[in-house]
Tab-separated table of C-alpha atoms in Angstrom:
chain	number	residue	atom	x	y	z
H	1	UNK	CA	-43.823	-63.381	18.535
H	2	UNK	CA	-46.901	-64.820	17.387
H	3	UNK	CA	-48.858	-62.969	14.655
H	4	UNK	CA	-52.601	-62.291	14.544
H	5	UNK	CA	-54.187	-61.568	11.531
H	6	UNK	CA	-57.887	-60.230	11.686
H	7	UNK	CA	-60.742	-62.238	10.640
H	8	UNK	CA	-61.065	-61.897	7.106
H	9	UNK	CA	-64.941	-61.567	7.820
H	10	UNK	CA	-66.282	-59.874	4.376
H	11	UNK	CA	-65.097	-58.467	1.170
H	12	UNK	CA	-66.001	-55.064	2.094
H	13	UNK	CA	-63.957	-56.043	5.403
H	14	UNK	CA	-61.494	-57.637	3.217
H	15	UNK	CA	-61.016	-54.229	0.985
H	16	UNK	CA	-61.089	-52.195	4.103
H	17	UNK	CA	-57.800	-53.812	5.626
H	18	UNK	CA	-56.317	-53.536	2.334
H	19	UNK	CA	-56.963	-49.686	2.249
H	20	UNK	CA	-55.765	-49.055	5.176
H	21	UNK	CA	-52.661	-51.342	4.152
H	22	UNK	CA	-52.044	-49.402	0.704
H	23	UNK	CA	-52.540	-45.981	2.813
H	24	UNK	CA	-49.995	-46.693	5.151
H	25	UNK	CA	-47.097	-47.765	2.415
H	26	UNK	CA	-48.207	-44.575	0.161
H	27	UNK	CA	-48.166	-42.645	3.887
H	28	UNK	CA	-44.250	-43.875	4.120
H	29	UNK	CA	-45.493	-45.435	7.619
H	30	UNK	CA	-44.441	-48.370	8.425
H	31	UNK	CA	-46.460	-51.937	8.669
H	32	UNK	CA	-45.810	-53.857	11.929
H	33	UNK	CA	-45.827	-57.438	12.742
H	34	UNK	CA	-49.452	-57.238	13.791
H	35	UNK	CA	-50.882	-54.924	11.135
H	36	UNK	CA	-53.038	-56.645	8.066
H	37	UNK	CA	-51.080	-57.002	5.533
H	38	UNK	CA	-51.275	-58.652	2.066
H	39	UNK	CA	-50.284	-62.528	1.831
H	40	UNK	CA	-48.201	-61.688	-1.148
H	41	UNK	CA	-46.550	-59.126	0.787
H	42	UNK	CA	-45.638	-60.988	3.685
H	43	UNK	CA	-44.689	-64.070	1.824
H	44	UNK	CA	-42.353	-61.972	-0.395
H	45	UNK	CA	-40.871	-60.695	2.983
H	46	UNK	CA	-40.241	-63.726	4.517
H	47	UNK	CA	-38.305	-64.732	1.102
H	48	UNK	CA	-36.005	-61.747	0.893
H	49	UNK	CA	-35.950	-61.733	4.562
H	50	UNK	CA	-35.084	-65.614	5.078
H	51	UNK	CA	-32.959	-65.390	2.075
H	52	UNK	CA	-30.705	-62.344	3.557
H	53	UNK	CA	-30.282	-63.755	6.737
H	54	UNK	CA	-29.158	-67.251	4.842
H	55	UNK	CA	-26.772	-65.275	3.068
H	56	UNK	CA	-24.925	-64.439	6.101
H	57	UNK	CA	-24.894	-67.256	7.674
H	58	UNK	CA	-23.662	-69.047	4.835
H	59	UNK	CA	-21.460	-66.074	4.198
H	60	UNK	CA	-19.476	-66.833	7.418
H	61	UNK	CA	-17.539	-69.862	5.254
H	62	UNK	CA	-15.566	-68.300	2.645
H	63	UNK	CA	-13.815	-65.601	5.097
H	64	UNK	CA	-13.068	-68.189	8.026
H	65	UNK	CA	-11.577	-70.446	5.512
H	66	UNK	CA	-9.086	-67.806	6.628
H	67	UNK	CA	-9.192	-67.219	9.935
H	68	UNK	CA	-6.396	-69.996	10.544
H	69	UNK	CA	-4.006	-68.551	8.141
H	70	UNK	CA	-3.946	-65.155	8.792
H	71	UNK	CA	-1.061	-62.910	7.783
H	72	UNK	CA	-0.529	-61.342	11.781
H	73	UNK	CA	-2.531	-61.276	14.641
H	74	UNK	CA	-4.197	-57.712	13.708
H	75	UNK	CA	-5.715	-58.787	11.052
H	76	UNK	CA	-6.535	-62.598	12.304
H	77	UNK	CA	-8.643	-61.011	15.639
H	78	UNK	CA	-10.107	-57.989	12.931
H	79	UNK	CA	-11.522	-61.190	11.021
H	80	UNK	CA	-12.788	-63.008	13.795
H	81	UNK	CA	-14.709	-59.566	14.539
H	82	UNK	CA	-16.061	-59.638	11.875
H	83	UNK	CA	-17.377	-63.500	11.157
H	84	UNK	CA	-19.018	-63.007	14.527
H	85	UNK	CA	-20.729	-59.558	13.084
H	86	UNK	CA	-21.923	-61.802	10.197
H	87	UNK	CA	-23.314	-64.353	12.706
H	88	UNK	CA	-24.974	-61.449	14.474
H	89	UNK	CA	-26.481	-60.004	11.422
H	90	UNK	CA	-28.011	-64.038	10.217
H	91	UNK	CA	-29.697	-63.699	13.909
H	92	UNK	CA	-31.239	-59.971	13.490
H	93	UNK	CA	-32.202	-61.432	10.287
H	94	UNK	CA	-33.760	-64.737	11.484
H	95	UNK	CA	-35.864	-62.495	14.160
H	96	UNK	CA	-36.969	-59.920	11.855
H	97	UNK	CA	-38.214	-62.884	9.416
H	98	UNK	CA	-40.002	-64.869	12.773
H	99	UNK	CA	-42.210	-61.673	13.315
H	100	UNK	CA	-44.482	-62.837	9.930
H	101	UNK	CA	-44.913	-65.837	11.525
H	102	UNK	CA	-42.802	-68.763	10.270
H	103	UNK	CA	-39.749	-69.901	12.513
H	104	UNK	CA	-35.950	-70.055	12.619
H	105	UNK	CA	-35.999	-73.721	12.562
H	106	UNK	CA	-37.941	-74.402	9.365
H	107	UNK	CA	-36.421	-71.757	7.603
H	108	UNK	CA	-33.246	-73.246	8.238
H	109	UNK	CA	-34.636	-76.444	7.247
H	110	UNK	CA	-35.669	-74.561	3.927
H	111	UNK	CA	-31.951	-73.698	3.314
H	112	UNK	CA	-30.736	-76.951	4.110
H	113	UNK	CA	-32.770	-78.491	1.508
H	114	UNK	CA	-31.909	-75.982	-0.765
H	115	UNK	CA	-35.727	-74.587	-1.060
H	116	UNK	CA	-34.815	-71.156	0.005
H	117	UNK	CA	-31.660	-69.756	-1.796
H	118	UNK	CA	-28.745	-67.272	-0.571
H	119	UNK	CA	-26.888	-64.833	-1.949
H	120	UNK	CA	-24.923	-66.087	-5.044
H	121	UNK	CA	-21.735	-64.053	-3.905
H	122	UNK	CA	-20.921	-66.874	-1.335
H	123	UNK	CA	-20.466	-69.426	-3.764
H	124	UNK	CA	-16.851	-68.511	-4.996
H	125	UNK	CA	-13.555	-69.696	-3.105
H	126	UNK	CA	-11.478	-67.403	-1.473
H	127	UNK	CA	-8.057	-69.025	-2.980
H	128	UNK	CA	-5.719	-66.045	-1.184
H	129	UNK	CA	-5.297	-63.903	1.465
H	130	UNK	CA	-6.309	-60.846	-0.243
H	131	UNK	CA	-9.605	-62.530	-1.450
H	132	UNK	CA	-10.233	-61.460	2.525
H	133	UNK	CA	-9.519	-57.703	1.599
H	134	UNK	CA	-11.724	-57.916	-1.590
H	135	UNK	CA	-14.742	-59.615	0.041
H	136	UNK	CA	-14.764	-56.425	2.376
H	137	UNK	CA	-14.387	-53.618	0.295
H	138	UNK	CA	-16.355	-55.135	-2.926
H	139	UNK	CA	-19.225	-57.952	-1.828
H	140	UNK	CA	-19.469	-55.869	1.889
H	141	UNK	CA	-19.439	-52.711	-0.460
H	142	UNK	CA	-22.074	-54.051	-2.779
H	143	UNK	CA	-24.288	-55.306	0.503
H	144	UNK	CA	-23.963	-51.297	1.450
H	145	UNK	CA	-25.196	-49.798	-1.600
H	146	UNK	CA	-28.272	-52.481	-2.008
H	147	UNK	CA	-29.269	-52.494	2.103
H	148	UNK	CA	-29.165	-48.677	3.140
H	149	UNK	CA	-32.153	-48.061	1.143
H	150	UNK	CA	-33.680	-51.243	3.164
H	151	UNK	CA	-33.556	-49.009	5.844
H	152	UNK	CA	-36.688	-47.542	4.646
H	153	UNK	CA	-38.483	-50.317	3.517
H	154	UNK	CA	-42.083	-50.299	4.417
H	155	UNK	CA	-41.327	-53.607	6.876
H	156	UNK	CA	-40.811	-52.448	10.283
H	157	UNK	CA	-38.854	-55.203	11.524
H	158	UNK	CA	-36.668	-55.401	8.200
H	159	UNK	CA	-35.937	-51.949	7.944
H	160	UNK	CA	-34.767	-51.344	12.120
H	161	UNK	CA	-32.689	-54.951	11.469
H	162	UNK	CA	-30.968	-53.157	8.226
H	163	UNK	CA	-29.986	-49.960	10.340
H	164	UNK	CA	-28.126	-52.123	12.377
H	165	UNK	CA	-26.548	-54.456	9.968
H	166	UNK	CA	-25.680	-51.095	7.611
H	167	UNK	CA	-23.811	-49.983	10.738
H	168	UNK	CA	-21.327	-52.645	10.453
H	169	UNK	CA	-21.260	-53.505	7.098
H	170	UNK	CA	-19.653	-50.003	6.351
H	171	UNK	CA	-16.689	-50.736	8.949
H	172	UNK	CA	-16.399	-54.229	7.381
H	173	UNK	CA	-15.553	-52.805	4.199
H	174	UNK	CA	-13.260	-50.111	5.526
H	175	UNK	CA	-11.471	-52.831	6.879
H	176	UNK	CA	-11.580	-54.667	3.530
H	177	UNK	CA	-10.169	-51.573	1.954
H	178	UNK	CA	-7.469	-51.450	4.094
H	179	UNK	CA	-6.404	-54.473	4.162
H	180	UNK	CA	-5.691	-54.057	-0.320
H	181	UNK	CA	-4.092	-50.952	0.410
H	182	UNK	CA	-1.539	-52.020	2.519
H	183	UNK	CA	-1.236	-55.032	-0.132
H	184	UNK	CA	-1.270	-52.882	-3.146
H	185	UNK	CA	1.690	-50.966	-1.470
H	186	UNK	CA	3.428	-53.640	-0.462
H	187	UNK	CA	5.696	-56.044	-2.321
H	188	UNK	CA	5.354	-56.795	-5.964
H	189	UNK	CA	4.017	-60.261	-5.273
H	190	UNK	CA	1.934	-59.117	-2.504
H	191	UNK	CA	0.455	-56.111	-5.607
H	192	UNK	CA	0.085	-58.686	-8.024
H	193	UNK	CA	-2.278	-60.811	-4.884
H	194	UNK	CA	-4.611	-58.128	-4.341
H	195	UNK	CA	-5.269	-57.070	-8.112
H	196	UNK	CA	-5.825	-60.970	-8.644
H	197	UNK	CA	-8.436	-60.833	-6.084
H	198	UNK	CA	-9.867	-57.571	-7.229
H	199	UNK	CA	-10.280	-59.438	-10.791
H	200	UNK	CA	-12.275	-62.455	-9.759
H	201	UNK	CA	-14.722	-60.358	-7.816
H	202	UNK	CA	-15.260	-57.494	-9.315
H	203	UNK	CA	-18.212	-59.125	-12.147
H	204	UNK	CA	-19.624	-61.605	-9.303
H	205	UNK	CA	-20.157	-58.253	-7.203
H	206	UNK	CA	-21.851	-56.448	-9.659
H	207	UNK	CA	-24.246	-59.972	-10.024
H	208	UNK	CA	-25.512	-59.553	-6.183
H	209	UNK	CA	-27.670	-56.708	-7.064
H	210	UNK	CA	-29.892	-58.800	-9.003
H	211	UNK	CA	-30.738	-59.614	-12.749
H	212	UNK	CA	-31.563	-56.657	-15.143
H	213	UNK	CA	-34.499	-54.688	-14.190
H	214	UNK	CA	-36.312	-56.134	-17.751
H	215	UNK	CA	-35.460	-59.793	-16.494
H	216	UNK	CA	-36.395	-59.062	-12.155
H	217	UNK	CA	-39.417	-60.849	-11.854
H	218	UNK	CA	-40.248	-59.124	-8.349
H	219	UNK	CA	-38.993	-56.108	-8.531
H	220	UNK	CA	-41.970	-53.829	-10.143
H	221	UNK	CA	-44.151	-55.470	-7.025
H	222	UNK	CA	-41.490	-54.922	-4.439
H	223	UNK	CA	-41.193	-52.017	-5.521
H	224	UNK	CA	-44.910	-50.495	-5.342
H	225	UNK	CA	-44.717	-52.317	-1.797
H	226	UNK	CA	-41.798	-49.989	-1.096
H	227	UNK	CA	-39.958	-53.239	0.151
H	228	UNK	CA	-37.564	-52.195	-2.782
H	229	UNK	CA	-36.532	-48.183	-3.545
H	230	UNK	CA	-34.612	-48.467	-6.237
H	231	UNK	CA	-34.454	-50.879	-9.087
H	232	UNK	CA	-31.373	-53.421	-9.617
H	233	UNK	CA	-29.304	-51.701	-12.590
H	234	UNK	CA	-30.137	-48.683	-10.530
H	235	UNK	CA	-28.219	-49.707	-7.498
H	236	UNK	CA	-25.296	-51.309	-9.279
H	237	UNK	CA	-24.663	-48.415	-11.288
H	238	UNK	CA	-24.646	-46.279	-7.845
H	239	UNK	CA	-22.165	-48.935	-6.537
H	240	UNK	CA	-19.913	-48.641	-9.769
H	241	UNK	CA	-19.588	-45.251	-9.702
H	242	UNK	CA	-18.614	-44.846	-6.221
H	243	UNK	CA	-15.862	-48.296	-7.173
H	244	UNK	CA	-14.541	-46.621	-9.621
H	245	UNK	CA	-12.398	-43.888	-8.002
H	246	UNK	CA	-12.314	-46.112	-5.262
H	247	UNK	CA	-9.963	-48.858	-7.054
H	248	UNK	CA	-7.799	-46.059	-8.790
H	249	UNK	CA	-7.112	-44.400	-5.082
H	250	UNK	CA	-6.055	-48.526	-4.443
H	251	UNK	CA	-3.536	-48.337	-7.176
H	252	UNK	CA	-5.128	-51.048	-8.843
H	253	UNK	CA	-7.663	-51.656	-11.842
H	254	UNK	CA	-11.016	-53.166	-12.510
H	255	UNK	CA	-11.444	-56.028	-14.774
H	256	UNK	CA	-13.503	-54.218	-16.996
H	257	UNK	CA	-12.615	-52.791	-20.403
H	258	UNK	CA	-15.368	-51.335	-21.252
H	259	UNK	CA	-15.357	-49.228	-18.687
H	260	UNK	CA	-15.787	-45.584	-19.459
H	261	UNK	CA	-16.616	-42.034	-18.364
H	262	UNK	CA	-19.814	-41.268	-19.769
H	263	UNK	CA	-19.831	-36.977	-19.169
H	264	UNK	CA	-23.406	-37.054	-20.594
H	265	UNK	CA	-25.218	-39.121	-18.297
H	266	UNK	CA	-22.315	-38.513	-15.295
H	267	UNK	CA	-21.837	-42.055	-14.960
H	268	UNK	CA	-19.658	-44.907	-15.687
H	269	UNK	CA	-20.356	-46.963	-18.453
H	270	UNK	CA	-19.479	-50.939	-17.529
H	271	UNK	CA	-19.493	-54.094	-20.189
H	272	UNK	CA	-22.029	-56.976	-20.291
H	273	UNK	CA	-22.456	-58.739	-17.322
H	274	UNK	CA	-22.003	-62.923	-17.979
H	275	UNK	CA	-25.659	-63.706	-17.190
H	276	UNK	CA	-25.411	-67.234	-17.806
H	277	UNK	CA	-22.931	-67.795	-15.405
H	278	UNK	CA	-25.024	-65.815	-12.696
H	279	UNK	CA	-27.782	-68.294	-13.567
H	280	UNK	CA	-25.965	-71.161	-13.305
H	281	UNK	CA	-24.698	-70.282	-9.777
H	282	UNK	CA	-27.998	-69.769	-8.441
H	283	UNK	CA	-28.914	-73.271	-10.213
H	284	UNK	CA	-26.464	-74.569	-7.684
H	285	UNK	CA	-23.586	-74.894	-10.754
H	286	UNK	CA	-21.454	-72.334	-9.177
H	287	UNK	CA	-17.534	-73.485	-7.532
H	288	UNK	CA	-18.635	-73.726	-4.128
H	289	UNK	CA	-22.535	-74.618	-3.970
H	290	UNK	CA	-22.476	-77.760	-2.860
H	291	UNK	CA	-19.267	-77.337	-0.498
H	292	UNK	CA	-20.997	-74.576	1.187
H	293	UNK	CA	-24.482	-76.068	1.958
H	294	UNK	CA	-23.370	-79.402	2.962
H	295	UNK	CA	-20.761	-77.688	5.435
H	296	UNK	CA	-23.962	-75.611	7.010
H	297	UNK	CA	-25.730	-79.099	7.076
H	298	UNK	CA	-23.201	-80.957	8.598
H	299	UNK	CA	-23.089	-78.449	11.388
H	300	UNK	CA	-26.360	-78.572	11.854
H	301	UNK	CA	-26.682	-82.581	11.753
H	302	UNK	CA	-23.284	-82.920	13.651
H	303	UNK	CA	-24.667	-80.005	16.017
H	304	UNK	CA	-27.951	-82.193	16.662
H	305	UNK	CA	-27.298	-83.627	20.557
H	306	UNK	CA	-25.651	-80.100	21.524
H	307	UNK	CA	-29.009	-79.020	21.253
H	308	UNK	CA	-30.712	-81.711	22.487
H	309	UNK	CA	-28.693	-81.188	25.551
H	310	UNK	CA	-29.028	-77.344	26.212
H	311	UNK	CA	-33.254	-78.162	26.019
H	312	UNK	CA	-32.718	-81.041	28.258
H	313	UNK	CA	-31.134	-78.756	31.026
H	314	UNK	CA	-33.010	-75.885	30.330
H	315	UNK	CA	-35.879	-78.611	31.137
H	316	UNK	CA	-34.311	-79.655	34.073
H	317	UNK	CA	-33.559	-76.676	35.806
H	318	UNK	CA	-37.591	-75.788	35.687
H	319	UNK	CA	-39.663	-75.924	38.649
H	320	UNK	CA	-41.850	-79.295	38.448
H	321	UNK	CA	-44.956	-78.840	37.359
H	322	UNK	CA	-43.693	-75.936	34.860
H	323	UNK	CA	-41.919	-78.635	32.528
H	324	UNK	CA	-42.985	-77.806	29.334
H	325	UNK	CA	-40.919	-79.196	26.388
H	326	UNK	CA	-40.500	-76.001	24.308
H	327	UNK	CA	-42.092	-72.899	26.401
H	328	UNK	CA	-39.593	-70.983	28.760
H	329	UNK	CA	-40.107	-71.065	32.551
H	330	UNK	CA	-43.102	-69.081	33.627
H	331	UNK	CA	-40.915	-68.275	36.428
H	332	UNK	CA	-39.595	-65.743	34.170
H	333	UNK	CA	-42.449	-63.493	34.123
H	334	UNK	CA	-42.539	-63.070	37.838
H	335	UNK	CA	-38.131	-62.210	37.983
H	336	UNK	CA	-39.713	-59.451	35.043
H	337	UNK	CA	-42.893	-58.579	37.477
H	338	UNK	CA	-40.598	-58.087	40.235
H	339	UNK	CA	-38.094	-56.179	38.494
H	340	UNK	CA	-40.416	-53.597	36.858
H	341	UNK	CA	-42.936	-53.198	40.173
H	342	UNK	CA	-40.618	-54.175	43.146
H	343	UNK	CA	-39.602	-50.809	43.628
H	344	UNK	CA	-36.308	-51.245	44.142
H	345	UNK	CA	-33.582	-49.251	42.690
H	346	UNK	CA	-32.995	-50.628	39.179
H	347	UNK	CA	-29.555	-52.522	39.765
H	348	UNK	CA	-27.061	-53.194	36.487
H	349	UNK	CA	-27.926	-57.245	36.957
H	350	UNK	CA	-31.926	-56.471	36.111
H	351	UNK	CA	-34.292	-58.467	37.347
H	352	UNK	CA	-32.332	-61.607	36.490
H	353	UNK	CA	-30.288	-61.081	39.651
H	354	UNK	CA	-33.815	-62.701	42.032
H	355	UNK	CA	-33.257	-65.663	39.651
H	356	UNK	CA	-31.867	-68.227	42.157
H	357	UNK	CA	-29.214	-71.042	40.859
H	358	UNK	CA	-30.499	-74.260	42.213
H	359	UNK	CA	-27.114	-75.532	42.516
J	1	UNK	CA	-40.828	-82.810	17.092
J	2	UNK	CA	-39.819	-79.513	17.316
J	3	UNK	CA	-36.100	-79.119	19.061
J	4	UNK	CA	-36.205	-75.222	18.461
J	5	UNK	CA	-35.326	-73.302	21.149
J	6	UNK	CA	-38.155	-70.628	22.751
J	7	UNK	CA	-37.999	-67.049	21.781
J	8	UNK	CA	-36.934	-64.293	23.714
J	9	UNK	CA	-37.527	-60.727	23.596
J	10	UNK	CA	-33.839	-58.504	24.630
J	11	UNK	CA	-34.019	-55.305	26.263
J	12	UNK	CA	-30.920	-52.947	26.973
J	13	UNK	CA	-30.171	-50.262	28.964
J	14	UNK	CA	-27.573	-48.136	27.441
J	15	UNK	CA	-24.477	-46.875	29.531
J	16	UNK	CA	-26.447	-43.753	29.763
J	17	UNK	CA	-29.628	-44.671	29.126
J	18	UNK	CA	-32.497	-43.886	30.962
J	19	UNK	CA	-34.537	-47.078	30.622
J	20	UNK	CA	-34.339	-50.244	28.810
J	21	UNK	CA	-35.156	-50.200	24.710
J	22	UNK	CA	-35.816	-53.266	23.016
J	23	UNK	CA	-33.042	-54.462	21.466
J	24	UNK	CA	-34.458	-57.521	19.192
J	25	UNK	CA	-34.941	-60.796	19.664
J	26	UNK	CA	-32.916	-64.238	19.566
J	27	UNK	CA	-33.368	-68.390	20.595
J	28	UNK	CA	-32.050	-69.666	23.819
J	29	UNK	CA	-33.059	-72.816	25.838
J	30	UNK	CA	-33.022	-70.791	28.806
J	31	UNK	CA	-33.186	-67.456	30.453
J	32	UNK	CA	-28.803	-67.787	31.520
J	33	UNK	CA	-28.337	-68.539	27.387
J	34	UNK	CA	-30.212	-66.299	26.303
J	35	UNK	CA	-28.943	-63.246	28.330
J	36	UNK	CA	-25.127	-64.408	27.529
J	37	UNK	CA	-26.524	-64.407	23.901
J	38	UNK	CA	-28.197	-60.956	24.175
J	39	UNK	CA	-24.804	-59.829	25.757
J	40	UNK	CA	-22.991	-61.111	22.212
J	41	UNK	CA	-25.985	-60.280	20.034
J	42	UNK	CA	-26.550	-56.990	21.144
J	43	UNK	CA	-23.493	-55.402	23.648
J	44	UNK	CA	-21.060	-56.301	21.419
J	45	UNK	CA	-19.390	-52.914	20.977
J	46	UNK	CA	-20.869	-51.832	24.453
J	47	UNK	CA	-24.189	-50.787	23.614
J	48	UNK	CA	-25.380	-51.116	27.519
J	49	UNK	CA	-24.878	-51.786	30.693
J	50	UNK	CA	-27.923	-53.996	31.645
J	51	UNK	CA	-29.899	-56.446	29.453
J	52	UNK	CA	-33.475	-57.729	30.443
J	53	UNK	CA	-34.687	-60.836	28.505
J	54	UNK	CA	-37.993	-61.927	28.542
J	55	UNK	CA	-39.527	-65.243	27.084
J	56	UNK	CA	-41.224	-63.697	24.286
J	57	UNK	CA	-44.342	-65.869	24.411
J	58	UNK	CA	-45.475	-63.861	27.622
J	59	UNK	CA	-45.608	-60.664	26.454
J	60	UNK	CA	-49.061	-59.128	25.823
J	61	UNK	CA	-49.583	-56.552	22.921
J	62	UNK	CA	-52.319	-54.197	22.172
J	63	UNK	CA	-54.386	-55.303	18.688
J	64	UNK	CA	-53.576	-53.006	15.835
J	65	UNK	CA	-57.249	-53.183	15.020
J	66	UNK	CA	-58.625	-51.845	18.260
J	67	UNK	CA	-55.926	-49.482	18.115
J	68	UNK	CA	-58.481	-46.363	17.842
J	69	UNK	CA	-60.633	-47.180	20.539
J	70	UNK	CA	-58.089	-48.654	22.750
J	71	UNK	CA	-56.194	-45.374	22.886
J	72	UNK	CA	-59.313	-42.926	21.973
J	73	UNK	CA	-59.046	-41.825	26.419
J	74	UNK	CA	-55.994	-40.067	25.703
J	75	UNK	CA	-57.114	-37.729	22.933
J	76	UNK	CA	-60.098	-36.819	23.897
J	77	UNK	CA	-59.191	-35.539	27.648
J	78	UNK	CA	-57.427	-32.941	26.865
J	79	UNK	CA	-57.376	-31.758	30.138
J	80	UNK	CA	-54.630	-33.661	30.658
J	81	UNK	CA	-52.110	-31.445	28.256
J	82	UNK	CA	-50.337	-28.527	30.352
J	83	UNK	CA	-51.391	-25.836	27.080
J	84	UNK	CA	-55.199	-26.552	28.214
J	85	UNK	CA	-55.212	-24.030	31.321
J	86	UNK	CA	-55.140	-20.623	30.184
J	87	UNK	CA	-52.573	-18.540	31.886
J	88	UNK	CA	-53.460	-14.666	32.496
J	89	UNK	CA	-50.531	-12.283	30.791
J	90	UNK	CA	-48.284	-10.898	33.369
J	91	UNK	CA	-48.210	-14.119	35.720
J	92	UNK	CA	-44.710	-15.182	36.032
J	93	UNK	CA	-43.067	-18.749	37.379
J	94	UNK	CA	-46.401	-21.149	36.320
């Protein structure tokens, strides 16, 4: 969808728009695609936005580096489910971000030249089978904590996207959770497996909610935007505390030794987060960077003529005249015309079923 | 050159749904992809029973900055509200 913005005629015009904006977000309404809003505050959308949806595209690699090897068939067609969630959640994601007005295509390019970034989580290996069950209940579970409150960000698009990506996100990591239980219970070997797992991403999980709130250089803005609700130490303490008793009804423990009940405050107390790793990560000096970006390139590259063929049909198939290299058949809007105004009873095909097949 | 497929705009009909809700929105080359698409995107853990997409670049919308005028009609008629006619007590089945 194309966005307007209004003729930024005068200041006083100028201010106006911006009133109306900053009533609105202290209102708790929310801004749509063709409201005014501030430059900063769409550009800082169509980061996080762009970003998020890169993350699960990207985040479709280290769990169907599994799909192959599978323990049983169960679990093999459970993680197939859910890769093609992921894949549904990138697309959501993708829209959501076109409705500020940039497109899927040069955000992608963005990501493929490493300009825009994605979520840090996605550049560790998944070295066993149980590093399946971990990604669920602990990277899914950290996802959960930071995106429900998304689901009232002040973004229209971003926050109706989130309700449905929460949705499955909180199956995905009941299925993660399941899958180290039954490993936890099962042979000593297959124990030892799933604690190994829990240990290499327990810290990197706690690192996707962000850098300490003294160190997040967006998050006061985001914040007053109400893009954000709750600051990044805020949310991973939230997702520690509900890990916690989590991991100890698992039968196994978090890598953590610091970690303690503090009765005053009600919370868990964790130890120091490595920093300096997470920074190096997002420099592109994590285990996987460069594995994972020039897999999604070589798709992309290798996918080239694919695409080049589905436009060329989709070309063909138009009624001459009507060949236009990128717009979709006018003919459309009539089959949508007729559908809504024929008055004919409203059939399961739609109006899709006047569409004749040239064949 | 620009080998990005056009927008389109989904809209589903729920097993018992009334009428069709937009779903979201997703790239297709054309109007078969994109409905196949929609039907992956969107009906995946059936969500609906009919799916309507529409090239998004036809669809209309009303400006968010005539949006007072442009709807002003409907509150000031109010006429047009059932609780305007004044019912005498006693009168039963109105």
């Amino acid at each position: 969808m194309t966005t307007v913005l209004p003729e930024q005629g005068t200041d006083a015009e100028a201010q106006e728009f911006q009133r109306a904006f900053d009533t609105a977000v202290a209102a708790d309404e929310r801004i749509e695609p063709r409201d005014w809003m501030p430059d900063d505050y769409r550009a800082t959308l169509v980061r996080q936005i762009a970003q998020h949806a890169h993350s699960e595209i990207i985040g479709m690699q280290p769990e169907a580096n599994w799909i192959t090897r599978a323990p049983s068939l169960r679990r093999k067609a459970i993680l197939l489910a859910k890769v093609q969630d992921e894949a549904g959640h990138g697309l959501y994601l993708y829209s959501a971000a076109e409705t500020l007005g940039v497109n899927r295509e040069e955000l992608l390019e963005k990501l493929h030249s490493g300009r825009q970034k994605y979520s840090s989580i996605f550049n560790y290996p998944t070295l066993t089978w149980a590093d399946v069950g971990a990604i669920g209940w602990l990277v899914d579970g950290a996802a959960i904590t930071n995106q429900v409150p998304l689901c009232r960000c002040s973004y229209g698009p971003y926050a109706r996207a989130m309700v449905r990506v929460c949705k499955e996100e909180s199956f995905h990591q009941r299925q993660g959770y399941e899958l180290l239980l039954e490993l936890s219970r099962g042979t000593e070997a297959q124990h030892a497996m799933a604690q190994d797992a829990v240990d290499r991403w327990w810290w990197p999980s706690l690192m996707m909610f962000g850098p300490p709130d003294d160190e997040s250089a967006h998050s006061a803005q985001s914040m007053a935007w109400k893009i954000k609700r709750h600051s990044n130490d805020e949310l991973r303490q939230r997702f520690v505390d509900i890990c916690v008793p989590q991991a100890e009804a698992l039968g196994l423990t978090l890598p953590d030794p610091d970690l303690r009940w503090d009765t005053e405050s009600g919370h868990w107390e964790y130890g120091a987060i490595d920093w300096s790793e997470f920074k190096a990560v997002l420099r592109g000096h994590g285990p996987c960077n460069e594995q994972r970006l020039s897999q999604r390139r070589a798709a992309h590259e290798s996918g080239a003529w694919v695409r080049a063929a589905a436009s060329a049909y989709a070309r063909k198939r138009q009624p001459t005249g009507a060949r236009n290299a990128t717009g979709p058949s006018p003919a459309a809007e009539q089959h949508v015309t007729a559908g809504s105004e024929g008055g004919r009873p409203d059939t399961d095909e739609g109006p899709r079923s006047r569409e004749a097949d040239p064949r | 050159m620009s080998s990005d497929w056009p927008l389109w705009e989904v809209f589903v009909r729920g097993r018992r749904g009334l009428s069709h809700t937009h779903a979201g929105s997703l790239h297709a080359p054309d109007a078969e992809m994109a409905l196949r698409n929609a039907r992956d995107l969107y009906t995946r853990r059936s969500e609906g029973v009919s799916i309507w997409v529409v090239p998004a670049s036809v669809i209309t919308a009303s400006s968010p900055d005539e949006k007072d005028p442009f709807f002003e009609p409907a509150s000031d008629k109010a006429y047009r509200h059932p609780t305007f006619y004044e019912v005498p007590e006693g009168v039963r089945n109105l």
